[in-house]
CSV table of C-alpha atoms in Angstrom, one decimal:
chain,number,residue,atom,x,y,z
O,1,UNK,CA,131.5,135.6,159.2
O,2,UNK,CA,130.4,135.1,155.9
O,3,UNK,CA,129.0,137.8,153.6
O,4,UNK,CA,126.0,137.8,151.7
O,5,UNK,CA,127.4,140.7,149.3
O,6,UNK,CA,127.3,139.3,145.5
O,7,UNK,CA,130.9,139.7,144.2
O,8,UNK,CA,131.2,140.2,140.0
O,9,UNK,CA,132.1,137.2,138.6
O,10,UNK,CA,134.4,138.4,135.5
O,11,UNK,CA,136.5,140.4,139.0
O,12,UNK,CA,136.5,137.4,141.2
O,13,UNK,CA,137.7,135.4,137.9
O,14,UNK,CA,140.5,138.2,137.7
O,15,UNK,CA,140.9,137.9,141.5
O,16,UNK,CA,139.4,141.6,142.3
O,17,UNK,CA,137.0,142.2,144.8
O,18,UNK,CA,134.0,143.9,143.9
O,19,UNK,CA,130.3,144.1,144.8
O,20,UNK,CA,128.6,143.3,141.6
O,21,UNK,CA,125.7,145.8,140.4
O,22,UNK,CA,123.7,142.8,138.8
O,23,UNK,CA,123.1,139.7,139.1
O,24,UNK,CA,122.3,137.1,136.2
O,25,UNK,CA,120.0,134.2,136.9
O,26,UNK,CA,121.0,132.0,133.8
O,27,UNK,CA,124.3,132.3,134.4
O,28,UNK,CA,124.7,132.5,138.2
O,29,UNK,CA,127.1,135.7,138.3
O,30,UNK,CA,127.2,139.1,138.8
O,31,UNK,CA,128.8,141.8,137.4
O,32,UNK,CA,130.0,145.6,137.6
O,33,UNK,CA,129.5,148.3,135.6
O,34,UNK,CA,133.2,149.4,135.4
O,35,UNK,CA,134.4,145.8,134.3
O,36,UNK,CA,135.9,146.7,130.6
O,37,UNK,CA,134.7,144.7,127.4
O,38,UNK,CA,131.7,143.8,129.5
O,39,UNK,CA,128.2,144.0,129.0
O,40,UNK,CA,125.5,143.5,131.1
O,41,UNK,CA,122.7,141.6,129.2
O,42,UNK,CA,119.0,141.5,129.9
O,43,UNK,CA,118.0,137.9,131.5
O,44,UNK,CA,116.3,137.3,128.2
O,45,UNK,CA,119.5,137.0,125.9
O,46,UNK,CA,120.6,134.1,128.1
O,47,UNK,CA,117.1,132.5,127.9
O,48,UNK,CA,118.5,132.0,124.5
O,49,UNK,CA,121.3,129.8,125.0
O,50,UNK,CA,121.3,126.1,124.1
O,51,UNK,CA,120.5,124.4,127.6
O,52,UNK,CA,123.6,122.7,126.7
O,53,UNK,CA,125.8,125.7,127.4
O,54,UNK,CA,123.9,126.7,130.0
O,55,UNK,CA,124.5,123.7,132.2
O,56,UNK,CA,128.5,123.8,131.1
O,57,UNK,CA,128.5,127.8,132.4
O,58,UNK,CA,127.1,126.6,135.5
O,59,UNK,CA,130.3,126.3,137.1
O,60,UNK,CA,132.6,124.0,135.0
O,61,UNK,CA,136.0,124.6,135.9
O,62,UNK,CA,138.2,121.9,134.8
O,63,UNK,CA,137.9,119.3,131.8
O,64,UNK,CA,138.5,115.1,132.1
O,65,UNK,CA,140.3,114.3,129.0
O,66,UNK,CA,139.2,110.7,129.4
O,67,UNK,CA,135.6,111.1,129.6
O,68,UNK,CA,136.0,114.7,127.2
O,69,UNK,CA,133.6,116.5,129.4
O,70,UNK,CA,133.9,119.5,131.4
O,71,UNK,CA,132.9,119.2,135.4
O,72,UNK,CA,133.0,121.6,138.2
O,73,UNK,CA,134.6,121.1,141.5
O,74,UNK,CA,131.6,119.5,143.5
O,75,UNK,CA,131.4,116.8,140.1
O,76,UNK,CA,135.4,116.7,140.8
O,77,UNK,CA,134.6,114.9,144.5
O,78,UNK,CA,131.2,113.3,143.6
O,79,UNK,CA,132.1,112.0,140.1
O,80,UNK,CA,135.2,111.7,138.9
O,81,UNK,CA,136.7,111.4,142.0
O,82,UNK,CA,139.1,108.3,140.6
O,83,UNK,CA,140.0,109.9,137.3
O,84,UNK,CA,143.4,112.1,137.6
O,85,UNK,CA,144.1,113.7,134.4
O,86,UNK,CA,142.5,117.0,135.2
O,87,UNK,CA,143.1,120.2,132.7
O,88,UNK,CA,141.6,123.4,133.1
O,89,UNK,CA,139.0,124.5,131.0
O,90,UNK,CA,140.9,127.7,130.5
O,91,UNK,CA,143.4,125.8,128.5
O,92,UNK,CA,141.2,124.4,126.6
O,93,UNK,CA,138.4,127.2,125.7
O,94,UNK,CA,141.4,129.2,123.7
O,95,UNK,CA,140.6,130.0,120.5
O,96,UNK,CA,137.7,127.4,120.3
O,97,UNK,CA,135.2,129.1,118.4
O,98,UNK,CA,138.7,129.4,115.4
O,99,UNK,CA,139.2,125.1,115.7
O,100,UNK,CA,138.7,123.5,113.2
O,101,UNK,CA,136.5,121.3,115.3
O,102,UNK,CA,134.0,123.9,114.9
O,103,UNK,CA,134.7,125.2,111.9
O,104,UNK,CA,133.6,121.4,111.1
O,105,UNK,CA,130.4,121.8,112.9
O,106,UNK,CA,129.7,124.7,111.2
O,107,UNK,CA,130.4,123.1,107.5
O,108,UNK,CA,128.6,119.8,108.6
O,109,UNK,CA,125.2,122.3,109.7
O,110,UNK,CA,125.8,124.0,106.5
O,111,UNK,CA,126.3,120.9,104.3
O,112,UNK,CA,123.2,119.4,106.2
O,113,UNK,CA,120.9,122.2,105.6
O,114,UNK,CA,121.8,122.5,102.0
O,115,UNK,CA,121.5,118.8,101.3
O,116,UNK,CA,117.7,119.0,103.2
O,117,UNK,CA,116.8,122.2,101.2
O,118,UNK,CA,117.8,120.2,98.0
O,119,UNK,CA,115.8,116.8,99.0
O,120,UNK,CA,112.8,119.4,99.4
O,121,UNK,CA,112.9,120.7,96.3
O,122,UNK,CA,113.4,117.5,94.7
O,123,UNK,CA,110.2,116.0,96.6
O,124,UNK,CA,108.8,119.2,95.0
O,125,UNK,CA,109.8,118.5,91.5
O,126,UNK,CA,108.7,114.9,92.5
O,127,UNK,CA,104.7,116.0,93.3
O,128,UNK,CA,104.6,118.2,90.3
O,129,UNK,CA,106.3,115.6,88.2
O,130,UNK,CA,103.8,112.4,89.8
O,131,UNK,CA,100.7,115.2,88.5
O,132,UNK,CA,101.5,115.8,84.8
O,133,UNK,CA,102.4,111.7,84.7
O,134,UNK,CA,98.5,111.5,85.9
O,135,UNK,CA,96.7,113.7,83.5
O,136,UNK,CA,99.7,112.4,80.5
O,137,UNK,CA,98.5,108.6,81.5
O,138,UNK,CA,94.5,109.6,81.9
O,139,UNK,CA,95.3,111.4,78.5
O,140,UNK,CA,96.3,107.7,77.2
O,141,UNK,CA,93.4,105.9,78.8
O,142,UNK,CA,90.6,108.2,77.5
O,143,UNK,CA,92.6,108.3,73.6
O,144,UNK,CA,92.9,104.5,74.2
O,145,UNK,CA,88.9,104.1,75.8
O,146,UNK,CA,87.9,106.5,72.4
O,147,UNK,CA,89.8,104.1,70.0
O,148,UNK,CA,87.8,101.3,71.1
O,149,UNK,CA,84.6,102.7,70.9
O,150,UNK,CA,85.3,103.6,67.3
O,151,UNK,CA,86.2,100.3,67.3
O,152,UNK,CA,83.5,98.2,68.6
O,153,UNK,CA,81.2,100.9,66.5
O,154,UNK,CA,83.0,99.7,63.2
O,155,UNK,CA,82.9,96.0,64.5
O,156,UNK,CA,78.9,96.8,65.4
O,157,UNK,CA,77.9,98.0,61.9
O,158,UNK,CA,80.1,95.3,59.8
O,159,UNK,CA,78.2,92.5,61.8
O,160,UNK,CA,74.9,93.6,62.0
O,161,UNK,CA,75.4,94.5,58.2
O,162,UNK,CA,76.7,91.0,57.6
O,163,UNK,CA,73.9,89.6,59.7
O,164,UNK,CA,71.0,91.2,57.7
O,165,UNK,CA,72.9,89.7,55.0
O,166,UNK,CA,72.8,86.2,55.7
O,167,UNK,CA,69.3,86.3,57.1
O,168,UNK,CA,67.8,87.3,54.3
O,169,UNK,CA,69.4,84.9,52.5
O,170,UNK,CA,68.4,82.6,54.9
O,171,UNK,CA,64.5,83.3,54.8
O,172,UNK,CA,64.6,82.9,51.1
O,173,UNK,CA,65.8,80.0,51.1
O,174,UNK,CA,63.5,78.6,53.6
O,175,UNK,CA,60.3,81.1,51.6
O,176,UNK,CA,62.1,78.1,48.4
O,177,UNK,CA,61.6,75.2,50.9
O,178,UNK,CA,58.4,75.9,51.7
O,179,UNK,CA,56.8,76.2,48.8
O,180,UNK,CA,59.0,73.2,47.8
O,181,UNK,CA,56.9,71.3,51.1
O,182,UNK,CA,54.0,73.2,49.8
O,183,UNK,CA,53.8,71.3,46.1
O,184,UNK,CA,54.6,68.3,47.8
O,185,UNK,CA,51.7,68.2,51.1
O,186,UNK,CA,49.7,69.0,47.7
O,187,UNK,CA,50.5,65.8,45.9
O,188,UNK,CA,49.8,63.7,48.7
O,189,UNK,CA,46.8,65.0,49.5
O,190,UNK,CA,46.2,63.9,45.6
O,191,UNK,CA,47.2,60.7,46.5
O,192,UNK,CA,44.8,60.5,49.6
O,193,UNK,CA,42.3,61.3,47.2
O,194,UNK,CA,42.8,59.0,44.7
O,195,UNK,CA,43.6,56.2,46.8
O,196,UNK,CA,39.9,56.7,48.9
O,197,UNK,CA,38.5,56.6,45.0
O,198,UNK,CA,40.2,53.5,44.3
O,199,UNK,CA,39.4,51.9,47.6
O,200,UNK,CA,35.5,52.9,47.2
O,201,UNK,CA,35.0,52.8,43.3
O,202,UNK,CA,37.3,50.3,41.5
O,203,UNK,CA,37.9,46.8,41.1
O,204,UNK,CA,40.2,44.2,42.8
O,205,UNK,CA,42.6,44.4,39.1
O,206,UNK,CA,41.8,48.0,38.8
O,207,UNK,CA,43.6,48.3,42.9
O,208,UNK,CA,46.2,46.2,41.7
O,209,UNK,CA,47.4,47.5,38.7
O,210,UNK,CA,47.4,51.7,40.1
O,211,UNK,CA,48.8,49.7,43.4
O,212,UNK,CA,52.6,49.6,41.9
O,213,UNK,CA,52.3,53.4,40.6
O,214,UNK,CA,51.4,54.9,44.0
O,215,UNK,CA,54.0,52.7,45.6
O,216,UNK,CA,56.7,54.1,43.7
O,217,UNK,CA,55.0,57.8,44.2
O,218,UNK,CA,55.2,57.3,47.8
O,219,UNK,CA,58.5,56.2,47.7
O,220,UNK,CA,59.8,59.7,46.0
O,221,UNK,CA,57.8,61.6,48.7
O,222,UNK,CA,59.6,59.6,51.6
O,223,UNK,CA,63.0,60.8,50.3
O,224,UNK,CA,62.1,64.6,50.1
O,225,UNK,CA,60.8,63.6,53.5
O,226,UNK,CA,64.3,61.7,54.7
O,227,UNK,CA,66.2,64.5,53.2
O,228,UNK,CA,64.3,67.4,55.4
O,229,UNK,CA,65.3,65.2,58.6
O,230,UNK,CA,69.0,64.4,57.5
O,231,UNK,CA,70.5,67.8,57.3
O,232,UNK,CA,74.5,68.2,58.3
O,233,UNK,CA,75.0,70.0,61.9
O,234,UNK,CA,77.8,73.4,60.5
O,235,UNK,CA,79.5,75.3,63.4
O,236,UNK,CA,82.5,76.7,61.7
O,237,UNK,CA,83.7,80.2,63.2
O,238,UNK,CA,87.3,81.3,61.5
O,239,UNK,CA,87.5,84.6,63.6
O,240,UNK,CA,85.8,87.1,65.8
O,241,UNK,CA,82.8,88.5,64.7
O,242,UNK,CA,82.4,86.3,61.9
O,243,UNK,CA,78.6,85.2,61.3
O,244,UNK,CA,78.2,81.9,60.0
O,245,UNK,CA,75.1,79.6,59.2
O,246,UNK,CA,74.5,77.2,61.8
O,247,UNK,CA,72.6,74.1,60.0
O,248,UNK,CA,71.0,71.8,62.7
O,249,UNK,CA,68.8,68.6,61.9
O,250,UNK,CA,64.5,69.6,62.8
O,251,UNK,CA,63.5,67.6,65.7
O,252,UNK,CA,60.1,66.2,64.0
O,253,UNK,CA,60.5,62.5,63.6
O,254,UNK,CA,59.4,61.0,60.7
O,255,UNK,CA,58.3,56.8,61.5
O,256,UNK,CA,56.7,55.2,58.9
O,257,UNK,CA,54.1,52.6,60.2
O,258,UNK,CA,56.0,49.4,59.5
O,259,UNK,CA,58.7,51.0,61.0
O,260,UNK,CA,56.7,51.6,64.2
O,261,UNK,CA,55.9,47.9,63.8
O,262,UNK,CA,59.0,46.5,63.5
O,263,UNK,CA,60.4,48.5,66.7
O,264,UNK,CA,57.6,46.9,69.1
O,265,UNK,CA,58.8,44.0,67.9
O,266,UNK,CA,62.2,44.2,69.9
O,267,UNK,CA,62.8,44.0,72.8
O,268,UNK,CA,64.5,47.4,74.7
O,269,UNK,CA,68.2,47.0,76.9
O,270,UNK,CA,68.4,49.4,79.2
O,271,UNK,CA,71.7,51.2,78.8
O,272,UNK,CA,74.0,52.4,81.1
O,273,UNK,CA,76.1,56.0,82.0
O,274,UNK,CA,79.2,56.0,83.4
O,275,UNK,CA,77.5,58.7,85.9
O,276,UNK,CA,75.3,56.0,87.0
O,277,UNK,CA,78.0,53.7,88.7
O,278,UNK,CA,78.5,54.5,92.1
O,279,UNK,CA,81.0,53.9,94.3
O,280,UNK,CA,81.3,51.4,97.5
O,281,UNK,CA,84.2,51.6,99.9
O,282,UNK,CA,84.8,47.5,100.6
O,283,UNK,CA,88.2,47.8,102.7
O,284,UNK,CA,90.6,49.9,104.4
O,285,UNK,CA,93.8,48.5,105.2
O,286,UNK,CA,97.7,49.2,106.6
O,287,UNK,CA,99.5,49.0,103.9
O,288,UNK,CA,102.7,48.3,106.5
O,289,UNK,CA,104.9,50.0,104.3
O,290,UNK,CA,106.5,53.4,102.9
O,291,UNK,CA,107.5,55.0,99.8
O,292,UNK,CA,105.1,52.6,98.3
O,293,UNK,CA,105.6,52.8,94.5
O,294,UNK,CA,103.4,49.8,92.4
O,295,UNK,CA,100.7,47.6,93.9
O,296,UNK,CA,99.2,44.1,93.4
O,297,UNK,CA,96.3,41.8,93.9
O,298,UNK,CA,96.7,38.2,93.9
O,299,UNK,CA,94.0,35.7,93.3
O,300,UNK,CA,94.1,34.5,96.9
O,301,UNK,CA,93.2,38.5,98.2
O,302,UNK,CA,96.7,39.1,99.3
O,303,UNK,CA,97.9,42.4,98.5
O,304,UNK,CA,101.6,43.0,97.5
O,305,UNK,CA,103.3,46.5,97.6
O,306,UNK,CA,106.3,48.0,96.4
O,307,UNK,CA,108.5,50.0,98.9
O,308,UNK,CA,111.2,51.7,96.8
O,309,UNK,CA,113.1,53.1,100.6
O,310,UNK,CA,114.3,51.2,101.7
O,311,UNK,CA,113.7,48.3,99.3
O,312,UNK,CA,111.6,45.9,100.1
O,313,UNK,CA,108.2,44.3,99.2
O,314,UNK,CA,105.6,43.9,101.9
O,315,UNK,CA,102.7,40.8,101.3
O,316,UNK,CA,99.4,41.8,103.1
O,317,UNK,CA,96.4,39.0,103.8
O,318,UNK,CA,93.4,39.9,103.1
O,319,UNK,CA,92.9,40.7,106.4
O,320,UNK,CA,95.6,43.4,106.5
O,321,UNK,CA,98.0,41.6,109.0
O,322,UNK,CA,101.3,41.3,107.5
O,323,UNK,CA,102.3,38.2,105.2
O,324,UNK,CA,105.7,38.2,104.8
O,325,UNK,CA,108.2,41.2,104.0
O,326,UNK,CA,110.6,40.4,101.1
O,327,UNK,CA,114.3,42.1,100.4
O,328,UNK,CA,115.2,42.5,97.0
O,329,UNK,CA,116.6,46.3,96.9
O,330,UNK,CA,115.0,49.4,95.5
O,331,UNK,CA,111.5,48.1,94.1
O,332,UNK,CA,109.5,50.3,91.7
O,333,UNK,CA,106.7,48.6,89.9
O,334,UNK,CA,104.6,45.0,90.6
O,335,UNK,CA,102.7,42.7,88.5
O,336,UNK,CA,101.5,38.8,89.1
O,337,UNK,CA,102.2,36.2,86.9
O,338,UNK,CA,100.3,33.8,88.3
O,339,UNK,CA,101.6,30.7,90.8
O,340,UNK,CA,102.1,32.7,93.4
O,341,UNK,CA,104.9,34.4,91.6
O,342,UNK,CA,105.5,38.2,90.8
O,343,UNK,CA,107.5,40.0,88.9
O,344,UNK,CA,108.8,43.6,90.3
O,345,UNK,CA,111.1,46.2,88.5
O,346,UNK,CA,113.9,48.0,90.0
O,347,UNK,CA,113.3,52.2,88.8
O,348,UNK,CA,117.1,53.4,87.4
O,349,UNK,CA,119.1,51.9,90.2
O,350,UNK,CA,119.3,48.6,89.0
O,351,UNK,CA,119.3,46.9,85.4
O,352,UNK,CA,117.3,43.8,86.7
O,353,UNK,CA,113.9,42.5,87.2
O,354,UNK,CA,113.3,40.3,90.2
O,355,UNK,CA,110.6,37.2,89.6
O,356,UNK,CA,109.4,36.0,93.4
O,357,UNK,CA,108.2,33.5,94.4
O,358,UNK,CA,105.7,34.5,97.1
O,359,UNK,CA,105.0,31.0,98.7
O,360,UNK,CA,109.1,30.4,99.3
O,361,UNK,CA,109.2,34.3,99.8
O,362,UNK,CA,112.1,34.2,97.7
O,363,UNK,CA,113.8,36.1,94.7
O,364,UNK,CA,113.8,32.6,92.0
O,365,UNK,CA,115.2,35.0,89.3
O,366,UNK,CA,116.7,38.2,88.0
O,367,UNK,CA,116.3,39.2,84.4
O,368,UNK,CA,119.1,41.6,83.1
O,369,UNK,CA,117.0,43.4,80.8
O,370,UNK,CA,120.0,46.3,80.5
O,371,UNK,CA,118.5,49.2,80.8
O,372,UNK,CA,115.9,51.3,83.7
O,373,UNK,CA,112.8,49.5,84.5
O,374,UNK,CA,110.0,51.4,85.8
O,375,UNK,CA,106.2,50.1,85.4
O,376,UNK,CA,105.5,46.4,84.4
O,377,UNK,CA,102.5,45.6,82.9
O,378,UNK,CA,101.4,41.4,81.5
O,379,UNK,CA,100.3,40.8,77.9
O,380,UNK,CA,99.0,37.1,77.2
O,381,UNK,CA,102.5,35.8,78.4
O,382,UNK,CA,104.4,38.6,77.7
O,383,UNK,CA,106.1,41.1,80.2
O,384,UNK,CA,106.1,44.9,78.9
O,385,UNK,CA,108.1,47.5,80.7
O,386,UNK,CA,108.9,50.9,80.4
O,387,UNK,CA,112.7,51.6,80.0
O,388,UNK,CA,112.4,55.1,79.8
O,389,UNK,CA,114.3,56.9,77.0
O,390,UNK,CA,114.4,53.7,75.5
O,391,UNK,CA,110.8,53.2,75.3
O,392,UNK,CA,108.7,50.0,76.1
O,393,UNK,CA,110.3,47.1,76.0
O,394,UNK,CA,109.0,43.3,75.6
O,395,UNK,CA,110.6,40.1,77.4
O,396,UNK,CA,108.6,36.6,76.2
């Protein structure tokens, strides 16, 4: 029958049989007070255990070295019940906590914890260091913001000094001018004058003779009045800051009345802007080709392109079906000649220019011209290409 009387775990381990006094719960065991080297612990000391250890006390009596894990006997039937190389624990646990196994663990823990304490210290160093950076770089942008201001105050007084400067130079000269316009409105008033006296008191040889005079007096006037209108347009600013006397022509006409006569006389032509033209979309076409490189118009309204891949040139109607299709190799640029004949270059790949004959859509010629060819273009009767490195080149 069995017994319900807990046996000490440390005597059943030793194979003596004694009720135990008390029992621990974390361990499962319990123990006697005469057992030697054995001391009963409060439950709380083993509520301090990693759970780790607390599952391997729990009954482990036997190790599998293949999976290196310790297992009891129920986990010897249920799990491992294939595996055969069994040792027992006992063997094993000798002198564990001396290994160097452990001794490892407990270097790696200590060389871990040492390494973190140093990273902290260094993130430390690292805050305190990122703070004075911050006040030495705000130190630098406030010196930098105060070297400006000085700056812009020195700029600020030298141009407003050289601005008073040239503007009262400026107004004398134009306080000169005006008395200089001044003298001048006075003579011609004079003249008014005179000339209603002559008109009203004096003869027809009296008129003629002072006529001549006054002419030539009027004339003078009509220069100092040409001269106000014809003044040079200055805008010439060597640096920053740098105040300069802008000279611009007045905007009061001066037309004399023959000159007023003469330009009813003619007859005004409109003029016309280039932002005036506008624009009208007359066709969209299929150009029925690719890698299209040059382009022509012939004087029927067929439209030839290039097609440098795969080499070919295509001949559209004016309706955008396809012409003909021409092969002559990798085609670059197009021109026509007239006579339904074109001429079409050949890019680096090929030292020739074809002439075609588009009605017989078929190459009649091939100039060796020696070098690249790339655009064509037709002067009078001459053909002009571009030979790259070489430069343009002419073929009469």
């Amino acid at each position: 029958m069995a017994s319900n009387v807990s046996v000490c775990g440390i005597c059943d381990f030793r194979h003596v049989t004694k009720p135990s006094v008390v029992w621990c719960s974390n361990a499962m065991k319990g123990y006697v007070m005469t057992v030697k080297n054995t001391t009963v612990f409060p439950n709380h000391h083993f509520s301090k255990f990693p759970s780790l250890a607390e599952n391997i006390i729990k009954g482990s009596k036997y190790s599998v070295k293949k999976h290196d894990c310790p297992c009891c006997k129920k986990c010897v039937i249920e799990v491992y019940n294939e595996c055969k190389d069994f040792v027992d624990i006992d063997d094993i646990i000798k002198n564990v906590k001396s290994s160097n196994a452990f001794q490892e663990i407990e270097h790696t823990l200590s060389d871990i914890a040492d390494y973190m304490q140093r990273v902290k210290q260094n993130r430390e160093e690292n805050l305190i260091s990122i703070k004075e950076q911050k006040e030495q770089i705000e130190t630098k942008i406030l010196k930098a913001r105060e070297a400006i201001n000085n700056h812009l105050d020195f700029l600020q007084h030298n141009l407003i000094e050289a601005l008073n400067l040239t503007i009262d130079k400026q107004n004398k000269d134009i306080y000169q001018f005006l008395k200089l316009v001044e003298k001048n409105k006075k003579d011609i008033e004079e003249f008014q004058s005179n000339h209603l006296k002559i008109k009203q008191h004096t003869s027809e040889l009296q008129t003629f003779l002072t006529l001549k005079q006054m002419e030539r007096d009027i004339a003078t006037k009509e220069e100092f009045i040409q001269s106000i209108s014809k003044s040079n347009l200055t805008n010439d600013v060597k640096r920053f800051g740098e105040v300069v006397t802008e000279t611009k022509p007045n905007n009061i006409p001066f037309v004399r009345q023959k000159d007023k006569q003469a330009a009813q006389s003619l007859i005004p032509v409109p003029t016309k802007s280039i932002d005036d033209l506008k624009l009208t979309l007359v066709q969209s076409l299929n150009t029925l080709s690719r890698s299209i490189r040059g382009c022509a118009m012939l004087t029927d309204g067929k439209m030839v392109f290039t097609c440098y891949i795969p080499g070919y040139v295509t001949v559209v109607n004016p309706d955008g079906s396809k012409y003909c299709e021409i092969k002559t190799g990798n085609d670059f640029d197009v021109i026509y000649l007239g006579d339904n004949s074109i001429a079409v270059t050949s890019c680096y790949n090929s030292n020739h220019i074809h002439l075609i004959d588009i009605k017989l859509k078929t190459i009649k010629k091939s100039l060796n011209v020696g070098s690249s060819n790339d655009g064509i273009a037709l002067y009078d009767k001459d053909l002009i290409y571009c030979a790259r490195a070489q430069g343009l080149k002419k073929i009469s």
